[in-house]
Amino acid sequence: MGIFKTEVETPEHIQYWESLKPEEEDTSNHPFHKFTKIDHKWTTPFLEMNAMLPEKMRKDLCKVLEAKELNMADIEKKEPEFHSMAKAKGFYATTHYNLFDEKDMNEFPNEKESILAFEQIACQQIRYYIRYGWGIQQADDMTIEGRCFGNVQQDSSVGGTRTYPHYHQDINGVLVTYLKMGDDDIDIADQIKVGQKQSARNGTHQVLFQDPRPAISYPYWEKVYSVSPRVGLTIIHPNYVWHETNPWLGIGTR
């Protein structure tokens, strides 16, 4: 019996990982550092940025998103069954328009400049998150695709309106920017007191994130991360994290 040796080629993905060299520590001083924090909650990086948009841009975007929301009236007349389902599930905006798409953008020629400027700001925020949240130093070289839509919530006088618990079926990210928190003429501290008698548990109308790990023995009070919304706040988090909002019971539109 002879002795022989079989040559097995190393799989391509193993060759790739073996060829990688450690990157130098990222010590760059990004201008966003001054008003942004990225914290790891559980195993998940969350970004919170305090970045007030120019007032004209903010008002233009509010006008556009509220106009889009009013389009539901036409859907209700033409497709009442679909309208009922879409409204109940709260997914109308996500399935019917993309404000960064040329077709939807051109519906608002007077506000188009503000939409384009916001798109550029959002791209910079996303690249910052990818670089400092996920540690990918080549973030500026990446191609970004996204859908932009509004989540317009008004007090319904019976329990308020909210975003129900959900997550997204991929590994990308969600960027949320708060443009308006009720009536601009009323202090937010006074607005969040509205409706507390009918629903005291709703606190400050927070947005909630749930720990994605199935650790049922983990202290339950550390399984939820909550953020109090405010105008100018931007949040970025991975798609796969369950998220929802407490009902909006304030005065006016959020």
PDB file of C-alpha atoms in Angstrom:
ATOM      1  CA  MET A   1       0.000   0.000   0.000  1.00  0.00           C
ATOM      2  CA  GLY A   2       1.441   3.340  -0.975  1.00  0.00           C
ATOM      3  CA  ILE A   3       1.294   6.583   1.002  1.00  0.00           C
ATOM      4  CA  PHE A   4      -0.145   9.590  -0.800  1.00  0.00           C
ATOM      5  CA  LYS A   5      -1.036  13.168   0.065  1.00  0.00           C
ATOM      6  CA  THR A   6      -4.116  14.982  -1.200  1.00  0.00           C
ATOM      7  CA  GLU A   7      -3.753  18.671  -1.930  1.00  0.00           C
ATOM      8  CA  VAL A   8      -6.922  20.508  -0.876  1.00  0.00           C
ATOM      9  CA  GLU A   9      -7.196  24.103  -2.002  1.00  0.00           C
ATOM     10  CA  THR A  10      -8.016  26.577   0.756  1.00  0.00           C
ATOM     11  CA  PRO A  11     -11.547  27.960   0.267  1.00  0.00           C
ATOM     12  CA  GLU A  12     -11.662  31.427  -1.238  1.00  0.00           C
ATOM     13  CA  HIS A  13     -13.324  33.070   1.771  1.00  0.00           C
ATOM     14  CA  ILE A  14     -10.628  31.659   4.094  1.00  0.00           C
ATOM     15  CA  GLN A  15      -7.921  32.992   1.794  1.00  0.00           C
ATOM     16  CA  TYR A  16      -9.582  36.396   1.901  1.00  0.00           C
ATOM     17  CA  TRP A  17      -9.734  36.574   5.693  1.00  0.00           C
ATOM     18  CA  GLU A  18      -6.149  35.350   6.021  1.00  0.00           C
ATOM     19  CA  SER A  19      -4.994  38.110   3.677  1.00  0.00           C
ATOM     20  CA  LEU A  20      -6.558  40.882   5.745  1.00  0.00           C
ATOM     21  CA  LYS A  21      -4.333  43.094   7.833  1.00  0.00           C
ATOM     22  CA  PRO A  22      -5.454  44.870  11.011  1.00  0.00           C
ATOM     23  CA  GLU A  23      -6.545  48.437  10.396  1.00  0.00           C
ATOM     24  CA  GLU A  24      -4.987  51.243  12.335  1.00  0.00           C
ATOM     25  CA  GLU A  25      -7.149  52.717  15.071  1.00  0.00           C
ATOM     26  CA  ASP A  26      -9.472  55.392  13.716  1.00  0.00           C
ATOM     27  CA  THR A  27      -8.344  58.578  15.456  1.00  0.00           C
ATOM     28  CA  SER A  28      -9.952  61.023  13.031  1.00  0.00           C
ATOM     29  CA  ASN A  29     -11.641  64.089  14.491  1.00  0.00           C
ATOM     30  CA  HIS A  30     -15.001  64.218  12.712  1.00  0.00           C
ATOM     31  CA  PRO A  31     -17.044  67.446  13.111  1.00  0.00           C
ATOM     32  CA  PHE A  32     -20.104  65.357  14.088  1.00  0.00           C
ATOM     33  CA  HIS A  33     -18.280  64.287  17.263  1.00  0.00           C
ATOM     34  CA  LYS A  34     -19.308  67.565  18.913  1.00  0.00           C
ATOM     35  CA  PHE A  35     -23.049  66.835  18.930  1.00  0.00           C
ATOM     36  CA  THR A  36     -23.317  63.073  18.432  1.00  0.00           C
ATOM     37  CA  LYS A  37     -23.007  60.021  20.632  1.00  0.00           C
ATOM     38  CA  ILE A  38     -22.904  56.350  19.677  1.00  0.00           C
ATOM     39  CA  ASP A  39     -23.603  53.978  22.542  1.00  0.00           C
ATOM     40  CA  HIS A  40     -23.656  50.201  22.458  1.00  0.00           C
ATOM     41  CA  LYS A  41     -26.885  48.981  23.994  1.00  0.00           C
ATOM     42  CA  TRP A  42     -26.645  45.214  24.438  1.00  0.00           C
ATOM     43  CA  THR A  43     -24.657  44.325  21.313  1.00  0.00           C
ATOM     44  CA  THR A  44     -26.163  47.078  19.196  1.00  0.00           C
ATOM     45  CA  PRO A  45     -24.735  50.518  18.286  1.00  0.00           C
ATOM     46  CA  PHE A  46     -27.269  53.358  18.614  1.00  0.00           C
ATOM     47  CA  LEU A  47     -26.612  56.841  17.310  1.00  0.00           C
ATOM     48  CA  GLU A  48     -28.212  59.962  18.764  1.00  0.00           C
ATOM     49  CA  MET A  49     -27.417  63.273  17.113  1.00  0.00           C
ATOM     50  CA  ASN A  50     -28.621  66.742  18.067  1.00  0.00           C
ATOM     51  CA  ALA A  51     -28.652  68.520  14.734  1.00  0.00           C
ATOM     52  CA  MET A  52     -31.239  71.224  14.126  1.00  0.00           C
ATOM     53  CA  LEU A  53     -32.068  71.619  10.455  1.00  0.00           C
ATOM     54  CA  PRO A  54     -32.367  75.107   8.944  1.00  0.00           C
ATOM     55  CA  GLU A  55     -35.843  76.415   9.752  1.00  0.00           C
ATOM     56  CA  LYS A  56     -36.936  76.730   6.124  1.00  0.00           C
ATOM     57  CA  MET A  57     -35.857  73.163   5.407  1.00  0.00           C
ATOM     58  CA  ARG A  58     -37.676  71.857   8.476  1.00  0.00           C
ATOM     59  CA  LYS A  59     -40.915  73.650   7.579  1.00  0.00           C
ATOM     60  CA  ASP A  60     -40.685  72.585   3.926  1.00  0.00           C
ATOM     61  CA  LEU A  61     -40.262  68.942   4.912  1.00  0.00           C
ATOM     62  CA  CYS A  62     -43.186  69.133   7.351  1.00  0.00           C
ATOM     63  CA  LYS A  63     -45.359  70.634   4.615  1.00  0.00           C
ATOM     64  CA  VAL A  64     -44.432  67.890   2.156  1.00  0.00           C
ATOM     65  CA  LEU A  65     -44.956  65.010   4.586  1.00  0.00           C
ATOM     66  CA  GLU A  66     -48.311  66.330   5.763  1.00  0.00           C
ATOM     67  CA  ALA A  67     -49.410  66.736   2.133  1.00  0.00           C
ATOM     68  CA  LYS A  68     -48.421  63.144   1.432  1.00  0.00           C
ATOM     69  CA  GLU A  69     -50.407  62.020   4.452  1.00  0.00           C
ATOM     70  CA  LEU A  70     -53.510  63.762   3.088  1.00  0.00           C
ATOM     71  CA  ASN A  71     -53.300  61.561  -0.010  1.00  0.00           C
ATOM     72  CA  MET A  72     -54.828  58.853   2.153  1.00  0.00           C
ATOM     73  CA  ALA A  73     -58.199  60.519   1.512  1.00  0.00           C
ATOM     74  CA  ASP A  74     -57.981  59.602  -2.185  1.00  0.00           C
ATOM     75  CA  ILE A  75     -56.976  56.036  -1.366  1.00  0.00           C
ATOM     76  CA  GLU A  76     -59.926  55.773   1.028  1.00  0.00           C
ATOM     77  CA  LYS A  77     -62.359  56.638  -1.783  1.00  0.00           C
ATOM     78  CA  LYS A  78     -60.781  54.446  -4.454  1.00  0.00           C
ATOM     79  CA  GLU A  79     -59.729  51.433  -2.354  1.00  0.00           C
ATOM     80  CA  PRO A  80     -61.578  51.473   0.980  1.00  0.00           C
ATOM     81  CA  GLU A  81     -60.553  47.946   2.000  1.00  0.00           C
ATOM     82  CA  PHE A  82     -56.871  48.596   1.370  1.00  0.00           C
ATOM     83  CA  HIS A  83     -57.148  51.955   3.133  1.00  0.00           C
ATOM     84  CA  SER A  84     -58.559  50.314   6.266  1.00  0.00           C
ATOM     85  CA  MET A  85     -55.779  47.742   6.368  1.00  0.00           C
ATOM     86  CA  ALA A  86     -53.022  50.265   5.639  1.00  0.00           C
ATOM     87  CA  LYS A  87     -54.239  52.673   8.284  1.00  0.00           C
ATOM     88  CA  ALA A  88     -54.665  49.940  10.880  1.00  0.00           C
ATOM     89  CA  LYS A  89     -51.174  48.598  10.252  1.00  0.00           C
ATOM     90  CA  GLY A  90     -49.587  52.018   9.891  1.00  0.00           C
ATOM     91  CA  PHE A  91     -47.571  51.119   6.793  1.00  0.00           C
ATOM     92  CA  TYR A  92     -49.130  53.407   4.173  1.00  0.00           C
ATOM     93  CA  ALA A  93     -46.135  55.727   3.953  1.00  0.00           C
ATOM     94  CA  THR A  94     -43.596  52.933   3.623  1.00  0.00           C
ATOM     95  CA  THR A  95     -45.348  51.356   0.644  1.00  0.00           C
ATOM     96  CA  HIS A  96     -46.498  54.334  -1.382  1.00  0.00           C
ATOM     97  CA  TYR A  97     -43.726  56.839  -1.816  1.00  0.00           C
ATOM     98  CA  ASN A  98     -40.038  57.595  -1.554  1.00  0.00           C
ATOM     99  CA  LEU A  99     -39.304  61.286  -1.124  1.00  0.00           C
ATOM    100  CA  PHE A 100     -35.763  60.748  -2.423  1.00  0.00           C
ATOM    101  CA  ASP A 101     -37.171  59.401  -5.702  1.00  0.00           C
ATOM    102  CA  GLU A 102     -37.337  61.889  -8.570  1.00  0.00           C
ATOM    103  CA  LYS A 103     -41.014  61.161  -9.243  1.00  0.00           C
ATOM    104  CA  ASP A 104     -42.177  61.925  -5.710  1.00  0.00           C
ATOM    105  CA  MET A 105     -39.760  64.809  -5.312  1.00  0.00           C
ATOM    106  CA  ASN A 106     -41.035  66.563  -8.438  1.00  0.00           C
ATOM    107  CA  GLU A 107     -44.514  66.824  -6.939  1.00  0.00           C
ATOM    108  CA  PHE A 108     -43.126  69.618  -4.755  1.00  0.00           C
ATOM    109  CA  PRO A 109     -41.068  71.978  -6.963  1.00  0.00           C
ATOM    110  CA  ASN A 110     -41.043  74.740  -4.336  1.00  0.00           C
ATOM    111  CA  GLU A 111     -39.686  72.378  -1.676  1.00  0.00           C
ATOM    112  CA  LYS A 112     -37.403  70.289  -3.904  1.00  0.00           C
ATOM    113  CA  GLU A 113     -34.261  72.167  -2.868  1.00  0.00           C
ATOM    114  CA  SER A 114     -34.971  71.423   0.803  1.00  0.00           C
ATOM    115  CA  ILE A 115     -35.590  67.743   0.034  1.00  0.00           C
ATOM    116  CA  LEU A 116     -32.289  67.442  -1.848  1.00  0.00           C
ATOM    117  CA  ALA A 117     -30.414  69.225   0.938  1.00  0.00           C
ATOM    118  CA  PHE A 118     -31.927  66.911   3.546  1.00  0.00           C
ATOM    119  CA  GLU A 119     -30.933  63.896   1.432  1.00  0.00           C
ATOM    120  CA  GLN A 120     -27.312  65.066   1.545  1.00  0.00           C
ATOM    121  CA  ILE A 121     -27.472  65.574   5.313  1.00  0.00           C
ATOM    122  CA  ALA A 122     -28.994  62.122   5.830  1.00  0.00           C
ATOM    123  CA  CYS A 123     -26.249  60.525   3.713  1.00  0.00           C
ATOM    124  CA  GLN A 124     -23.556  62.199   5.820  1.00  0.00           C
ATOM    125  CA  GLN A 125     -25.229  61.012   9.024  1.00  0.00           C
ATOM    126  CA  ILE A 126     -25.494  57.447   7.719  1.00  0.00           C
ATOM    127  CA  ARG A 127     -21.842  57.369   6.644  1.00  0.00           C
ATOM    128  CA  TYR A 128     -20.838  58.650  10.082  1.00  0.00           C
ATOM    129  CA  TYR A 129     -22.813  55.839  11.737  1.00  0.00           C
ATOM    130  CA  ILE A 130     -21.322  53.200   9.434  1.00  0.00           C
ATOM    131  CA  ARG A 131     -17.809  54.445  10.182  1.00  0.00           C
ATOM    132  CA  TYR A 132     -17.977  54.980  13.926  1.00  0.00           C
ATOM    133  CA  GLY A 133     -20.832  52.643  14.865  1.00  0.00           C
ATOM    134  CA  TRP A 134     -19.908  49.656  12.714  1.00  0.00           C
ATOM    135  CA  GLY A 135     -16.199  50.471  12.471  1.00  0.00           C
ATOM    136  CA  ILE A 136     -16.039  50.559   8.672  1.00  0.00           C
ATOM    137  CA  GLN A 137     -13.423  53.170   7.831  1.00  0.00           C
ATOM    138  CA  GLN A 138     -14.271  53.026   4.117  1.00  0.00           C
ATOM    139  CA  ALA A 139     -17.794  54.374   4.756  1.00  0.00           C
ATOM    140  CA  ASP A 140     -17.236  57.350   2.450  1.00  0.00           C
ATOM    141  CA  ASP A 141     -16.625  54.985  -0.480  1.00  0.00           C
ATOM    142  CA  MET A 142     -19.862  53.040  -0.047  1.00  0.00           C
ATOM    143  CA  THR A 143     -22.962  53.414  -2.204  1.00  0.00           C
ATOM    144  CA  ILE A 144     -26.048  54.188  -0.130  1.00  0.00           C
ATOM    145  CA  GLU A 145     -29.636  53.439  -1.142  1.00  0.00           C
ATOM    146  CA  GLY A 146     -32.628  54.467   0.928  1.00  0.00           C
ATOM    147  CA  ARG A 147     -36.325  55.249   1.080  1.00  0.00           C
ATOM    148  CA  CYS A 148     -37.543  58.459   2.706  1.00  0.00           C
ATOM    149  CA  PHE A 149     -41.075  58.815   4.032  1.00  0.00           C
ATOM    150  CA  GLY A 150     -42.914  60.516   6.859  1.00  0.00           C
ATOM    151  CA  ASN A 151     -44.548  59.159   9.976  1.00  0.00           C
ATOM    152  CA  VAL A 152     -47.249  61.722  10.756  1.00  0.00           C
ATOM    153  CA  GLN A 153     -49.013  61.171  14.062  1.00  0.00           C
ATOM    154  CA  GLN A 154     -51.911  63.167  15.455  1.00  0.00           C
ATOM    155  CA  ASP A 155     -53.725  62.902  18.769  1.00  0.00           C
ATOM    156  CA  SER A 156     -56.878  60.905  18.069  1.00  0.00           C
ATOM    157  CA  SER A 157     -58.381  61.852  21.480  1.00  0.00           C
ATOM    158  CA  VAL A 158     -58.826  58.143  22.228  1.00  0.00           C
ATOM    159  CA  GLY A 159     -55.475  56.665  23.149  1.00  0.00           C
ATOM    160  CA  GLY A 160     -53.455  58.753  20.707  1.00  0.00           C
ATOM    161  CA  THR A 161     -51.643  57.407  17.639  1.00  0.00           C
ATOM    162  CA  ARG A 162     -48.464  55.391  17.669  1.00  0.00           C
ATOM    163  CA  THR A 163     -46.027  53.269  15.694  1.00  0.00           C
ATOM    164  CA  TYR A 164     -46.683  49.637  16.534  1.00  0.00           C
ATOM    165  CA  PRO A 165     -43.877  47.167  17.386  1.00  0.00           C
ATOM    166  CA  HIS A 166     -42.085  45.978  14.267  1.00  0.00           C
ATOM    167  CA  TYR A 167     -38.702  45.289  12.708  1.00  0.00           C
ATOM    168  CA  HIS A 168     -37.353  45.144   9.165  1.00  0.00           C
ATOM    169  CA  GLN A 169     -36.315  42.015   7.288  1.00  0.00           C
ATOM    170  CA  ASP A 170     -32.729  42.856   6.425  1.00  0.00           C
ATOM    171  CA  ILE A 171     -29.440  43.961   7.935  1.00  0.00           C
ATOM    172  CA  ASN A 172     -29.477  47.610   6.920  1.00  0.00           C
ATOM    173  CA  GLY A 173     -30.378  50.582   9.093  1.00  0.00           C
ATOM    174  CA  VAL A 174     -33.128  53.007  10.090  1.00  0.00           C
ATOM    175  CA  LEU A 175     -32.633  56.766  10.358  1.00  0.00           C
ATOM    176  CA  VAL A 176     -35.269  58.781  12.222  1.00  0.00           C
ATOM    177  CA  THR A 177     -35.290  62.589  12.304  1.00  0.00           C
ATOM    178  CA  TYR A 178     -37.839  64.464  14.405  1.00  0.00           C
ATOM    179  CA  LEU A 179     -39.083  67.531  12.525  1.00  0.00           C
ATOM    180  CA  LYS A 180     -42.039  68.533  14.671  1.00  0.00           C
ATOM    181  CA  MET A 181     -43.322  67.751  18.151  1.00  0.00           C
ATOM    182  CA  GLY A 182     -46.857  69.106  18.331  1.00  0.00           C
ATOM    183  CA  ASP A 183     -47.650  72.812  18.203  1.00  0.00           C
ATOM    184  CA  ASP A 184     -44.515  74.915  17.772  1.00  0.00           C
ATOM    185  CA  ASP A 185     -45.929  77.629  20.044  1.00  0.00           C
ATOM    186  CA  ILE A 186     -46.317  75.341  23.075  1.00  0.00           C
ATOM    187  CA  ASP A 187     -43.372  74.189  25.168  1.00  0.00           C
ATOM    188  CA  ILE A 188     -42.765  70.447  24.820  1.00  0.00           C
ATOM    189  CA  ALA A 189     -42.731  70.052  28.604  1.00  0.00           C
ATOM    190  CA  ASP A 190     -46.348  71.230  28.650  1.00  0.00           C
ATOM    191  CA  GLN A 191     -47.324  69.148  25.632  1.00  0.00           C
ATOM    192  CA  ILE A 192     -46.225  65.848  27.098  1.00  0.00           C
ATOM    193  CA  LYS A 193     -48.473  66.413  30.101  1.00  0.00           C
ATOM    194  CA  VAL A 194     -51.489  66.209  27.829  1.00  0.00           C
ATOM    195  CA  GLY A 195     -53.308  62.904  28.083  1.00  0.00           C
ATOM    196  CA  GLN A 196     -51.499  61.670  31.187  1.00  0.00           C
ATOM    197  CA  LYS A 197     -54.779  61.223  33.043  1.00  0.00           C
ATOM    198  CA  GLN A 198     -56.142  58.938  30.346  1.00  0.00           C
ATOM    199  CA  SER A 199     -52.857  57.084  29.854  1.00  0.00           C
ATOM    200  CA  ALA A 200     -50.306  57.828  32.543  1.00  0.00           C
ATOM    201  CA  ARG A 201     -48.080  54.917  31.525  1.00  0.00           C
ATOM    202  CA  ASN A 202     -47.107  56.621  28.284  1.00  0.00           C
ATOM    203  CA  GLY A 203     -44.691  58.958  29.996  1.00  0.00           C
ATOM    204  CA  THR A 204     -42.983  61.328  27.584  1.00  0.00           C
ATOM    205  CA  HIS A 205     -44.175  59.737  24.327  1.00  0.00           C
ATOM    206  CA  GLN A 206     -40.904  57.853  24.006  1.00  0.00           C
ATOM    207  CA  VAL A 207     -39.584  55.708  21.176  1.00  0.00           C
ATOM    208  CA  LEU A 208     -38.705  52.217  22.415  1.00  0.00           C
ATOM    209  CA  PHE A 209     -36.173  49.610  21.281  1.00  0.00           C
ATOM    210  CA  GLN A 210     -36.122  45.972  22.397  1.00  0.00           C
ATOM    211  CA  ASP A 211     -33.039  43.849  23.038  1.00  0.00           C
ATOM    212  CA  PRO A 212     -32.841  41.411  20.076  1.00  0.00           C
ATOM    213  CA  ARG A 213     -31.161  38.666  22.121  1.00  0.00           C
ATOM    214  CA  PRO A 214     -33.438  35.874  23.404  1.00  0.00           C
ATOM    215  CA  ALA A 215     -32.149  36.042  26.986  1.00  0.00           C
ATOM    216  CA  ILE A 216     -35.352  35.649  28.962  1.00  0.00           C
ATOM    217  CA  SER A 217     -33.502  35.571  32.284  1.00  0.00           C
ATOM    218  CA  TYR A 218     -31.923  38.968  31.645  1.00  0.00           C
ATOM    219  CA  PRO A 219     -33.344  41.727  33.912  1.00  0.00           C
ATOM    220  CA  TYR A 220     -36.435  42.861  32.041  1.00  0.00           C
ATOM    221  CA  TRP A 221     -35.830  46.547  32.786  1.00  0.00           C
ATOM    222  CA  GLU A 222     -32.577  46.330  30.827  1.00  0.00           C
ATOM    223  CA  LYS A 223     -34.228  44.718  27.801  1.00  0.00           C
ATOM    224  CA  VAL A 224     -35.721  48.018  26.625  1.00  0.00           C
ATOM    225  CA  TYR A 225     -33.915  51.178  25.562  1.00  0.00           C
ATOM    226  CA  SER A 226     -36.064  54.320  25.381  1.00  0.00           C
ATOM    227  CA  VAL A 227     -35.425  57.779  23.964  1.00  0.00           C
ATOM    228  CA  SER A 228     -37.493  60.927  24.527  1.00  0.00           C
ATOM    229  CA  PRO A 229     -38.134  62.600  21.148  1.00  0.00           C
ATOM    230  CA  ARG A 230     -37.327  66.266  20.568  1.00  0.00           C
ATOM    231  CA  VAL A 231     -37.141  68.471  17.504  1.00  0.00           C
ATOM    232  CA  GLY A 232     -33.739  68.131  15.851  1.00  0.00           C
ATOM    233  CA  LEU A 233     -33.014  64.671  17.237  1.00  0.00           C
ATOM    234  CA  THR A 234     -31.732  62.069  14.783  1.00  0.00           C
ATOM    235  CA  ILE A 235     -31.574  58.383  15.727  1.00  0.00           C
ATOM    236  CA  ILE A 236     -29.901  55.622  13.705  1.00  0.00           C
ATOM    237  CA  HIS A 237     -30.159  51.930  14.556  1.00  0.00           C
ATOM    238  CA  PRO A 238     -29.982  48.565  12.742  1.00  0.00           C
ATOM    239  CA  ASN A 239     -33.147  47.380  10.971  1.00  0.00           C
ATOM    240  CA  TYR A 240     -33.369  44.101  12.835  1.00  0.00           C
ATOM    241  CA  VAL A 241     -34.058  45.716  16.233  1.00  0.00           C
ATOM    242  CA  TRP A 242     -37.714  45.686  17.315  1.00  0.00           C
ATOM    243  CA  HIS A 243     -38.937  49.263  17.722  1.00  0.00           C
ATOM    244  CA  GLU A 244     -42.152  51.114  18.487  1.00  0.00           C
ATOM    245  CA  THR A 245     -43.412  54.372  19.991  1.00  0.00           C
ATOM    246  CA  ASN A 246     -45.636  55.233  22.888  1.00  0.00           C
ATOM    247  CA  PRO A 247     -48.880  56.918  21.739  1.00  0.00           C
ATOM    248  CA  TRP A 248     -48.645  60.588  20.866  1.00  0.00           C
ATOM    249  CA  LEU A 249     -51.071  62.377  23.175  1.00  0.00           C
ATOM    250  CA  GLY A 250     -49.701  65.885  22.794  1.00  0.00           C
ATOM    251  CA  ILE A 251     -51.274  68.893  21.118  1.00  0.00           C
ATOM    252  CA  GLY A 252     -50.993  69.030  17.339  1.00  0.00           C
ATOM    253  CA  THR A 253     -48.946  66.790  15.062  1.00  0.00           C
ATOM    254  CA  ARG A 254     -45.767  64.827  15.690  1.00  0.00           C
TER     255      ARG A 254
END
